PDB file of C-alpha atoms in Angstrom:
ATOM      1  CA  UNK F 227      14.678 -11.612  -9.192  1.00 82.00           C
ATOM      2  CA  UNK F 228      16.659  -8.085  -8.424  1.00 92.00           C
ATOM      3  CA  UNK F 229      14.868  -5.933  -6.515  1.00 97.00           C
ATOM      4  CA  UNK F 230      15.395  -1.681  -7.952  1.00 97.00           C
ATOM      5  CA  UNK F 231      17.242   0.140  -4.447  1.00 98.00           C
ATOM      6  CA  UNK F 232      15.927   3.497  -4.593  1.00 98.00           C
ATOM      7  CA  UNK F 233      18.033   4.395  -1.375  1.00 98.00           C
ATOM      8  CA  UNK F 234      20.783   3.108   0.056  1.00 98.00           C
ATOM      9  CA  UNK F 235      23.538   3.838   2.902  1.00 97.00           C
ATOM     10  CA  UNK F 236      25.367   2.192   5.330  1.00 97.00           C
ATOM     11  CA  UNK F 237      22.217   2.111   8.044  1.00 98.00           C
ATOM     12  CA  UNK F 238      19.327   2.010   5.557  1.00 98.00           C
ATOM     13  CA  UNK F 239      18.190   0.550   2.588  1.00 98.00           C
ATOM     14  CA  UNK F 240      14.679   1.134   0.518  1.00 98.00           C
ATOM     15  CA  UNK F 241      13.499  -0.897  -2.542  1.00 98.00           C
ATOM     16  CA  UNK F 242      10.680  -0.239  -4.742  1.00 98.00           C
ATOM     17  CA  UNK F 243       8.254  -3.380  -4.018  1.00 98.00           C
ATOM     18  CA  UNK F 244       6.982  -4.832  -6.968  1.00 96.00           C
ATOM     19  CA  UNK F 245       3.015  -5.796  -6.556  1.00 96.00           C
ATOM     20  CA  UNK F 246       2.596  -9.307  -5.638  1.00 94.00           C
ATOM     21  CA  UNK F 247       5.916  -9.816  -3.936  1.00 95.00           C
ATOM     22  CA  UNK F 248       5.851 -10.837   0.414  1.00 94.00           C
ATOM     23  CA  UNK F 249       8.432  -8.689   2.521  1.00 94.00           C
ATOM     24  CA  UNK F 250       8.697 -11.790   4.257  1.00 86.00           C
ATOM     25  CA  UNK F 251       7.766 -15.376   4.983  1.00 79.00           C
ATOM     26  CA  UNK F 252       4.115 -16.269   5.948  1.00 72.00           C
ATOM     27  CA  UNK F 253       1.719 -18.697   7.048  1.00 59.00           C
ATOM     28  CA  UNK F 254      -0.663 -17.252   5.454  1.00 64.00           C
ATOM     29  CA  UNK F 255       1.172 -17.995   2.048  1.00 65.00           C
ATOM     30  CA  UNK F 256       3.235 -21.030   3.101  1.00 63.00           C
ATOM     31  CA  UNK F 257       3.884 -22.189  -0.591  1.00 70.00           C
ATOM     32  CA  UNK F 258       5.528 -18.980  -1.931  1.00 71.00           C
ATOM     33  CA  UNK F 259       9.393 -19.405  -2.477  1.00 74.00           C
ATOM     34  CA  UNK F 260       9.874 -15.726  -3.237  1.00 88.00           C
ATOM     35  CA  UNK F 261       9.890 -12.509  -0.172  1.00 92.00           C
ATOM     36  CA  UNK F 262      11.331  -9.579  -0.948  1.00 95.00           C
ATOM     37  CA  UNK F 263      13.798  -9.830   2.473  1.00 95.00           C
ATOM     38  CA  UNK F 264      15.160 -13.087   1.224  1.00 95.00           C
ATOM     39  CA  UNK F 265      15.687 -11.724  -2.092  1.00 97.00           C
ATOM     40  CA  UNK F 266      17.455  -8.263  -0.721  1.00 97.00           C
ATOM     41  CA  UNK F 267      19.769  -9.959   2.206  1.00 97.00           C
ATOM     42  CA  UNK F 268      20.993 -12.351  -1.420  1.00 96.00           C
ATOM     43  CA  UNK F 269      21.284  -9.167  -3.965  1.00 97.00           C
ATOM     44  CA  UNK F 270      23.706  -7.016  -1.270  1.00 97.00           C
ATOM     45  CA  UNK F 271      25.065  -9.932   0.742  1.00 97.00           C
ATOM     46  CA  UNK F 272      24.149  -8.796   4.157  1.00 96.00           C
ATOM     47  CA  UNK F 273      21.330  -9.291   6.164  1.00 96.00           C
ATOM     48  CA  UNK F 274      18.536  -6.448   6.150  1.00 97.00           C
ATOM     49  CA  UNK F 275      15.570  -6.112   8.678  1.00 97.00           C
ATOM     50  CA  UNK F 276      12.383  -5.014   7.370  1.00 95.00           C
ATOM     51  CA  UNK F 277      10.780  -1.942   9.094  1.00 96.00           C
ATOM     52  CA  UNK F 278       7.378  -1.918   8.117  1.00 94.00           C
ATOM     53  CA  UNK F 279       4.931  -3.781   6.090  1.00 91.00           C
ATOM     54  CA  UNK F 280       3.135  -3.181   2.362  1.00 95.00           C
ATOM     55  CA  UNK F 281       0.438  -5.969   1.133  1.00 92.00           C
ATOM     56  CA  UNK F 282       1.222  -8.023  -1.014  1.00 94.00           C
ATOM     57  CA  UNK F 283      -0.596  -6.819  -3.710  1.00 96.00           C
ATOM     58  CA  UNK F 284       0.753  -3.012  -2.929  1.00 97.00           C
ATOM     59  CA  UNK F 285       3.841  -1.942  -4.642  1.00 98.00           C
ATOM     60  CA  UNK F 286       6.091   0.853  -3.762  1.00 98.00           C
ATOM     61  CA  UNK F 287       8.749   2.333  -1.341  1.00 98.00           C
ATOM     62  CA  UNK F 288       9.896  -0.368   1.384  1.00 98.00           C
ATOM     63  CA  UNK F 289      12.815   0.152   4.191  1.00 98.00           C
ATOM     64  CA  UNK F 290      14.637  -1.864   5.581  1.00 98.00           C
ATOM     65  CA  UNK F 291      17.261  -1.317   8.488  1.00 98.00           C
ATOM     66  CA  UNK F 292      21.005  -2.943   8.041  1.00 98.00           C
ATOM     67  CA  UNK F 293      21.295  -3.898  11.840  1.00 97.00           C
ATOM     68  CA  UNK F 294      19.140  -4.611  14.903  1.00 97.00           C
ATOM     69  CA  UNK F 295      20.055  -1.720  16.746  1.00 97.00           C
ATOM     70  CA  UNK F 296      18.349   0.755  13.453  1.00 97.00           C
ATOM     71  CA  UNK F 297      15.742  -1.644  13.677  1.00 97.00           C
ATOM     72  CA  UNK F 298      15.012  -0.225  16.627  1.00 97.00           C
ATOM     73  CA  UNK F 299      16.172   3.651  16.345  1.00 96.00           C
ATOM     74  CA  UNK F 300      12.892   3.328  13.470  1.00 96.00           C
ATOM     75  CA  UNK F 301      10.974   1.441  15.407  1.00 94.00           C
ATOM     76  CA  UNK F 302      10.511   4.125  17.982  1.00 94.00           C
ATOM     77  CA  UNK F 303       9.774   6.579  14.943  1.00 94.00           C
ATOM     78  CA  UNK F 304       7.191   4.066  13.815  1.00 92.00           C
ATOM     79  CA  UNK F 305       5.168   4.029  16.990  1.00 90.00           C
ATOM     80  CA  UNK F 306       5.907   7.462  17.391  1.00 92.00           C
ATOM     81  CA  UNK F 307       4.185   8.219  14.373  1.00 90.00           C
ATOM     82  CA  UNK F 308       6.836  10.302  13.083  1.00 92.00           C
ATOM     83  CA  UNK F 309       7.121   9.494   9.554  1.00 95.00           C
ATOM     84  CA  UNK F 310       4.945  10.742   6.325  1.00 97.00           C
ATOM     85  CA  UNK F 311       3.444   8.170   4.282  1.00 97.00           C
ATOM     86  CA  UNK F 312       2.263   8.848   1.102  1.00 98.00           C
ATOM     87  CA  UNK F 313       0.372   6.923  -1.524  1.00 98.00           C
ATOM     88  CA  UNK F 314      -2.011   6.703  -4.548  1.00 98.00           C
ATOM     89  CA  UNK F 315      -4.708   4.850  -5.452  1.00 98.00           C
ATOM     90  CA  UNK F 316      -6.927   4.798  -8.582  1.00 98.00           C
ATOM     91  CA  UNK F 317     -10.629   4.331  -6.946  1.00 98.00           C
ATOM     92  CA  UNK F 318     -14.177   3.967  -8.089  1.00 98.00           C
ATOM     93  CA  UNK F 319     -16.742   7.416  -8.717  1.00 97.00           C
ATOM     94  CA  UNK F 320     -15.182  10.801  -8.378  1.00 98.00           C
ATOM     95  CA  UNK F 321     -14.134  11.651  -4.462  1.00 98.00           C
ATOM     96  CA  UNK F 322     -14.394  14.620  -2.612  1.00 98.00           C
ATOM     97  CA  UNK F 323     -11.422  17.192  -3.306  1.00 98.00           C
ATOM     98  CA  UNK F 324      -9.799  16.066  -0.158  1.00 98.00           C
ATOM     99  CA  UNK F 325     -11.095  15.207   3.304  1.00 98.00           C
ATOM    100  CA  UNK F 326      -9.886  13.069   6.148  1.00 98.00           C
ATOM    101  CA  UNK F 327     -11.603   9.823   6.973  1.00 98.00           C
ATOM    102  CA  UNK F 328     -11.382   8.839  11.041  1.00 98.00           C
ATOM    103  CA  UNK F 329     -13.359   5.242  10.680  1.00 97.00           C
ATOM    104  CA  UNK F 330     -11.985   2.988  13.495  1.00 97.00           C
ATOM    105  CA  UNK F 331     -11.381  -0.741  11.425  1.00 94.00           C
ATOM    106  CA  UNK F 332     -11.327  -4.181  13.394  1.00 86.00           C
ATOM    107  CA  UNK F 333      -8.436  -5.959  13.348  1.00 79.00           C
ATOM    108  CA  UNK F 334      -8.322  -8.181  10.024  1.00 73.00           C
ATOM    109  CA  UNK F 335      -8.146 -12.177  10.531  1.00 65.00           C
ATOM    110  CA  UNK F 336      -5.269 -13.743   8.384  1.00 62.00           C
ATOM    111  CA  UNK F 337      -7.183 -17.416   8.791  1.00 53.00           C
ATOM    112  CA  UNK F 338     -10.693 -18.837   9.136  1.00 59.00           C
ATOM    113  CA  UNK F 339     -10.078 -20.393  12.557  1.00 58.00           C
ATOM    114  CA  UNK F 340      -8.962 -16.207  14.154  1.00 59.00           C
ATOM    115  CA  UNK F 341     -12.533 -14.828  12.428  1.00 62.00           C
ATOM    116  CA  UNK F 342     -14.338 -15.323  15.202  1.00 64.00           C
ATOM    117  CA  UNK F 343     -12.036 -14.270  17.618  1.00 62.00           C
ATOM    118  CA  UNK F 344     -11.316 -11.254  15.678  1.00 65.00           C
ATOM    119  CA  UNK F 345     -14.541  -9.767  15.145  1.00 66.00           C
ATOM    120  CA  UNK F 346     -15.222  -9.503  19.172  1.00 67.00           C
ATOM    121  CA  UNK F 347     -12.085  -7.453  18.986  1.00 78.00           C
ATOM    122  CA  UNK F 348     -12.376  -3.572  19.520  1.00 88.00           C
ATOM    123  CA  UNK F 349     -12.401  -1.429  16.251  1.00 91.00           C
ATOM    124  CA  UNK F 350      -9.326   0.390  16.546  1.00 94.00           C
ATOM    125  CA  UNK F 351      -8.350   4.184  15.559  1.00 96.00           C
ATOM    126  CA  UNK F 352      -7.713   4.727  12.328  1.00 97.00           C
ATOM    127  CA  UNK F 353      -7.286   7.809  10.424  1.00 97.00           C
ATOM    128  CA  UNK F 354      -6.240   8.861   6.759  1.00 98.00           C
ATOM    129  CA  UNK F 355      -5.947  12.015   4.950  1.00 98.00           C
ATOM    130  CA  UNK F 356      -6.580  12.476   1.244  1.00 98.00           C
ATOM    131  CA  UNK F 357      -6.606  14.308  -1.673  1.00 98.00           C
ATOM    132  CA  UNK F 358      -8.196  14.284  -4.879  1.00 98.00           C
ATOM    133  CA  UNK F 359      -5.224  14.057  -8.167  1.00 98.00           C
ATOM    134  CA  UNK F 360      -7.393  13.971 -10.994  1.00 98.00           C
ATOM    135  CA  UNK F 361     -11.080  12.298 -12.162  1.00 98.00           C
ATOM    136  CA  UNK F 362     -11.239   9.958 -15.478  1.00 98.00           C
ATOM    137  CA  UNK F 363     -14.620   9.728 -16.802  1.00 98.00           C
ATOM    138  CA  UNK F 364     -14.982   6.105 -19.339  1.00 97.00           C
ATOM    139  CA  UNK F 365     -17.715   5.744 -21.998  1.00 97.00           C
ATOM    140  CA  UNK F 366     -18.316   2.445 -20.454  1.00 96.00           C
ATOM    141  CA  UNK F 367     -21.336   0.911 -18.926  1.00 95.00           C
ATOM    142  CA  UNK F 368     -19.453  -0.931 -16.159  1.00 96.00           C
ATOM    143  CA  UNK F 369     -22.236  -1.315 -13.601  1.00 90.00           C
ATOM    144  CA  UNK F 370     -25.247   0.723 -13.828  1.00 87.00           C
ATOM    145  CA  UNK F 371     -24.208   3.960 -15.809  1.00 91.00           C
ATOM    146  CA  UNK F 372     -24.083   4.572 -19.102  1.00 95.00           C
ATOM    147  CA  UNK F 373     -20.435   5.929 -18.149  1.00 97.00           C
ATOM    148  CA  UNK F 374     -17.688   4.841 -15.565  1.00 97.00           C
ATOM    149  CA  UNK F 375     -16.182   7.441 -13.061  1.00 98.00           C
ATOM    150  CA  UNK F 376     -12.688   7.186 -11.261  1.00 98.00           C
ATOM    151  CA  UNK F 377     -10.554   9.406  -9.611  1.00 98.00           C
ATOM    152  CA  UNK F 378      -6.921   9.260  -9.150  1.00 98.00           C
ATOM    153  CA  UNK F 379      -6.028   9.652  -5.027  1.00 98.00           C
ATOM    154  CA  UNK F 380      -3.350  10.581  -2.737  1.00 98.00           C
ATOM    155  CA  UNK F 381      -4.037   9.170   0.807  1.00 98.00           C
ATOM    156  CA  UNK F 382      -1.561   9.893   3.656  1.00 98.00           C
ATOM    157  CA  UNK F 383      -2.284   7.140   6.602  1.00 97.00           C
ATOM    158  CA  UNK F 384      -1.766   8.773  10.168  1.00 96.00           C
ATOM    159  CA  UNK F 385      -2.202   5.407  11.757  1.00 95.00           C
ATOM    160  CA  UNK F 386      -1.342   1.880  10.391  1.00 92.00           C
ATOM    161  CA  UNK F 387      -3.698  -0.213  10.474  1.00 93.00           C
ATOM    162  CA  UNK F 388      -3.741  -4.071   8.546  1.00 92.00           C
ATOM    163  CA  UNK F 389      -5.873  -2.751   5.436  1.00 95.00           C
ATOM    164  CA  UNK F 390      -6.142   0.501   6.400  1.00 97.00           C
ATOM    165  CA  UNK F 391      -6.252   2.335   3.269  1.00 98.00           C
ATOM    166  CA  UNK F 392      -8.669  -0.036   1.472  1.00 98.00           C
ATOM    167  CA  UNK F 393     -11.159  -0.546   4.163  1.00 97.00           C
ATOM    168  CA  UNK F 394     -11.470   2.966   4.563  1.00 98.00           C
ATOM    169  CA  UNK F 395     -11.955   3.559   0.582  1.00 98.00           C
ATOM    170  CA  UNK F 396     -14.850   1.072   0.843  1.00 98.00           C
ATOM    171  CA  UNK F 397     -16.161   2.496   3.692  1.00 97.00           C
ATOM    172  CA  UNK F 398     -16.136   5.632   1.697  1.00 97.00           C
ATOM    173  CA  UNK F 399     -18.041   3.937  -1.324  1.00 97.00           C
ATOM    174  CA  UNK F 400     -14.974   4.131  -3.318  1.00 98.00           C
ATOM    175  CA  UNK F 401     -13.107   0.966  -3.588  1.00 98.00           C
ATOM    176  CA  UNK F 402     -10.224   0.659  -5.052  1.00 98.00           C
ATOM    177  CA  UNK F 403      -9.385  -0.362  -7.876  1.00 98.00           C
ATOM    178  CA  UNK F 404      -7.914  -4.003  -8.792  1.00 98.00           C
ATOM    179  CA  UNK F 405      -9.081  -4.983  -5.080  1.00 98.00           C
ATOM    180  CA  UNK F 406     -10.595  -8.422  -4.646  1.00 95.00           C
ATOM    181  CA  UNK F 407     -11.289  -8.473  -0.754  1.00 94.00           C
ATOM    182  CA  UNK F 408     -12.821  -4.931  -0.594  1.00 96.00           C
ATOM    183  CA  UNK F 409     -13.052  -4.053  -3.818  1.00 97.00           C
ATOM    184  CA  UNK F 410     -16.349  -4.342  -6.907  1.00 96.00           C
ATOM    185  CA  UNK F 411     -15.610  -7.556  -9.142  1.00 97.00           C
ATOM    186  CA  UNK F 412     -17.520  -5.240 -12.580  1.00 97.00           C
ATOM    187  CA  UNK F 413     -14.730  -2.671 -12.122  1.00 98.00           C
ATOM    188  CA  UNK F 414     -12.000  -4.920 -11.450  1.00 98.00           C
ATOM    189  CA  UNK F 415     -13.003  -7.098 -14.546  1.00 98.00           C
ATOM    190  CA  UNK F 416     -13.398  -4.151 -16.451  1.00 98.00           C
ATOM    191  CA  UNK F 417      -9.720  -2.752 -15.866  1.00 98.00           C
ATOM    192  CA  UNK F 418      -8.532  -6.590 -16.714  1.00 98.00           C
ATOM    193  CA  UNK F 419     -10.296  -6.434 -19.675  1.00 97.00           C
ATOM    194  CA  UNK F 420      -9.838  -3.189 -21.545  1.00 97.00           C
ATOM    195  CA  UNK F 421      -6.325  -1.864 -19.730  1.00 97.00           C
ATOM    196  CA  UNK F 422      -4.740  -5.552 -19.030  1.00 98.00           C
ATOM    197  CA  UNK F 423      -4.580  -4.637 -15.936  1.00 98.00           C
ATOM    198  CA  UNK F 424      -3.998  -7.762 -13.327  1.00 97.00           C
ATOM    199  CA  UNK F 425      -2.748  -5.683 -10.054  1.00 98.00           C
ATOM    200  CA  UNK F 426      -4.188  -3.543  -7.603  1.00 98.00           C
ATOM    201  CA  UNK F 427      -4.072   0.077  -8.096  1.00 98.00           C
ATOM    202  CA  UNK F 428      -2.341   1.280  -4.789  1.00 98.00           C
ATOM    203  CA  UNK F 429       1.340   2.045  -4.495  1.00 98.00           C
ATOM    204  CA  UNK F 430       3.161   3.726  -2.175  1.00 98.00           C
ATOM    205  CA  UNK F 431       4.848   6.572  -3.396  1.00 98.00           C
ATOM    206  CA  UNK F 432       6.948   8.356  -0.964  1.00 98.00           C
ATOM    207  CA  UNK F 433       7.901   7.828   3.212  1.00 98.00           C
ATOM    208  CA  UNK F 434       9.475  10.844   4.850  1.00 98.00           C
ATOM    209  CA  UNK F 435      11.373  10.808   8.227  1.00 97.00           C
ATOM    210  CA  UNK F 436      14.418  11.593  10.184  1.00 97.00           C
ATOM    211  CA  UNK F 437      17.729   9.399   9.760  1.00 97.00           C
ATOM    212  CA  UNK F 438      18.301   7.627  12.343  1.00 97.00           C
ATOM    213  CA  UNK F 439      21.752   8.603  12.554  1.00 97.00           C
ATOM    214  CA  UNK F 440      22.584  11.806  11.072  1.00 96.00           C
ATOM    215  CA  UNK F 441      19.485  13.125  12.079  1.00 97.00           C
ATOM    216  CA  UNK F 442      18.612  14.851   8.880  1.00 97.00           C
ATOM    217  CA  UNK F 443      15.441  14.846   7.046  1.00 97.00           C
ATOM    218  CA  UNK F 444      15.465  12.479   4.237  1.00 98.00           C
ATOM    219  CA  UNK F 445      12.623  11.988   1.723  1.00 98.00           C
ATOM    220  CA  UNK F 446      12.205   8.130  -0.523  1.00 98.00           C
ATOM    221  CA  UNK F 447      10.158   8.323  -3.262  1.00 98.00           C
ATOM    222  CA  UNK F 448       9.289   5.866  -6.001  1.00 96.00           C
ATOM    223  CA  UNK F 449       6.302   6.783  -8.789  1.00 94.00           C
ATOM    224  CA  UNK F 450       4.422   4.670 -10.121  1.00 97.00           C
ATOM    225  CA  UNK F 451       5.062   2.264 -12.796  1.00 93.00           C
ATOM    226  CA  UNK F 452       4.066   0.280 -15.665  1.00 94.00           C
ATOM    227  CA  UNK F 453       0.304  -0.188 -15.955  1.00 97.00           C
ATOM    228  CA  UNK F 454      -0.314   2.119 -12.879  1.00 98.00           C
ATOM    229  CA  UNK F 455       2.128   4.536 -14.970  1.00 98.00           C
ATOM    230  CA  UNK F 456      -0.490   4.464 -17.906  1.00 98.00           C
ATOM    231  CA  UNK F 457      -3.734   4.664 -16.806  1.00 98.00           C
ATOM    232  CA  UNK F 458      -2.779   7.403 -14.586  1.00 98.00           C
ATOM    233  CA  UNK F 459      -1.600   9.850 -17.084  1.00 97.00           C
ATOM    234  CA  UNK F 460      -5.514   9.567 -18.556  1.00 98.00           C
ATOM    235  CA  UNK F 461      -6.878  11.352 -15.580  1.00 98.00           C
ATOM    236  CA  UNK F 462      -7.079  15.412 -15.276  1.00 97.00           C
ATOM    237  CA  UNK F 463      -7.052  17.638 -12.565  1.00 95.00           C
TER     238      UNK F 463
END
């Protein structure tokens, strides 16, 4: 596999993260041979250290640092809360214009055995800002309509939360789209069916921060692509 680098210099590098690759080796997939870290370090022959996470299933704009020591220069920007991240989703019913949603989310359990333990966690903050792109109304009974609503979403996470985006999209009775765990199974079907579409609809599309070593503002984006591409030039502002 090679990995697109939309970004590259000699402290940073940022891929665009096809859905249904790992950044890196997990437990919780112990049979998977492929992680996008593994296949990076091989494609520029040095070794690159991942500086935040996407889902598996979520494609789009991942950084890496080239050394340990801009590791942790972005690190500090990370907890910080410095940086800008920006994605879409395709979602279920038409959403409000824009809003923010502060919902505090418990901390997700990778395995059966942590579920327990997990759930007499403390919800922790969680806050995301979005905005409405455009609404895509489908002469489909899906569920219980005689049509099918969606709306096409930019979300901007202030905090970063395991799951964040989707839990709070459920939580706001709009699931997203392609989404087994917090998603609705007639909608998912119903994009398998009549778009072939076998991915979830979330992507991050751009991260914004300050280089760790020049200092200067510096902006990574990477649009969505193939199915995502298509069904989201069908929705209008």
């Amino acid at each position: 596999m090679h990995l697109p680098i939309i970004y590259q210099d000699e402290y940073l590098v940022a891929i665009h993260k096809p859905a249904g690759l790992l950044v890196h080796k997990s437990l919780i997939d112990k049979h998977e041979t492929q992680y996008a870290m593994q296949i990076l370090r091989d494609q520029i022959g040095q070794w690159v250290y991942p500086l935040h996470r996407l889902d598996r299933p979520t494609s789009g704009v991942l950084l890496f640092g080239l050394s340990k020591e801009i590791a942790q220069l972005m690190g500090e920007q990370f907890e910080q809360r410095l940086l800008q991240k920006t994605y879409w989703a395709i979602v279920r019913g038409y959403i409000n214009n824009e809003g923010i949603i502060d919902h505090p989310i418990k901390p997700t359990a990778d395995f059966k055995r942590d579920k327990e333990r997990m759930a007499q966690k403390e919800a922790q903050e969680a806050i995301t800002g979005y905005r409405r792109l455009g609404t895509l109304e489908l002469p489909y009974l899906v569920d219980q309509f005689p049509t099918s609503r969606y709306s096409l979403v930019e979300l901007s996470p202030q905090t970063g939360r395991k799951h964040q985006l989707r839990k709070h999209l459920k939580h706001l009775s709009h699931p997203t789209i392609g989404d087994p765990k917090y998603g609705k199974s007639k909608h998912n079907h119903f994009f398998k069916e009549h778009f072939n579409c076998h991915r979830l609809l979330l992507a991050a599309t751009q991260l914004t921060f300050t280089h760790p070593i020049t200092h200067a503002p510096l902006t990574i984006s990477a649009p969505v692509e193939d199915v995502f591409s298509d069904i989201s030039q069908l929705f209008t502002p």
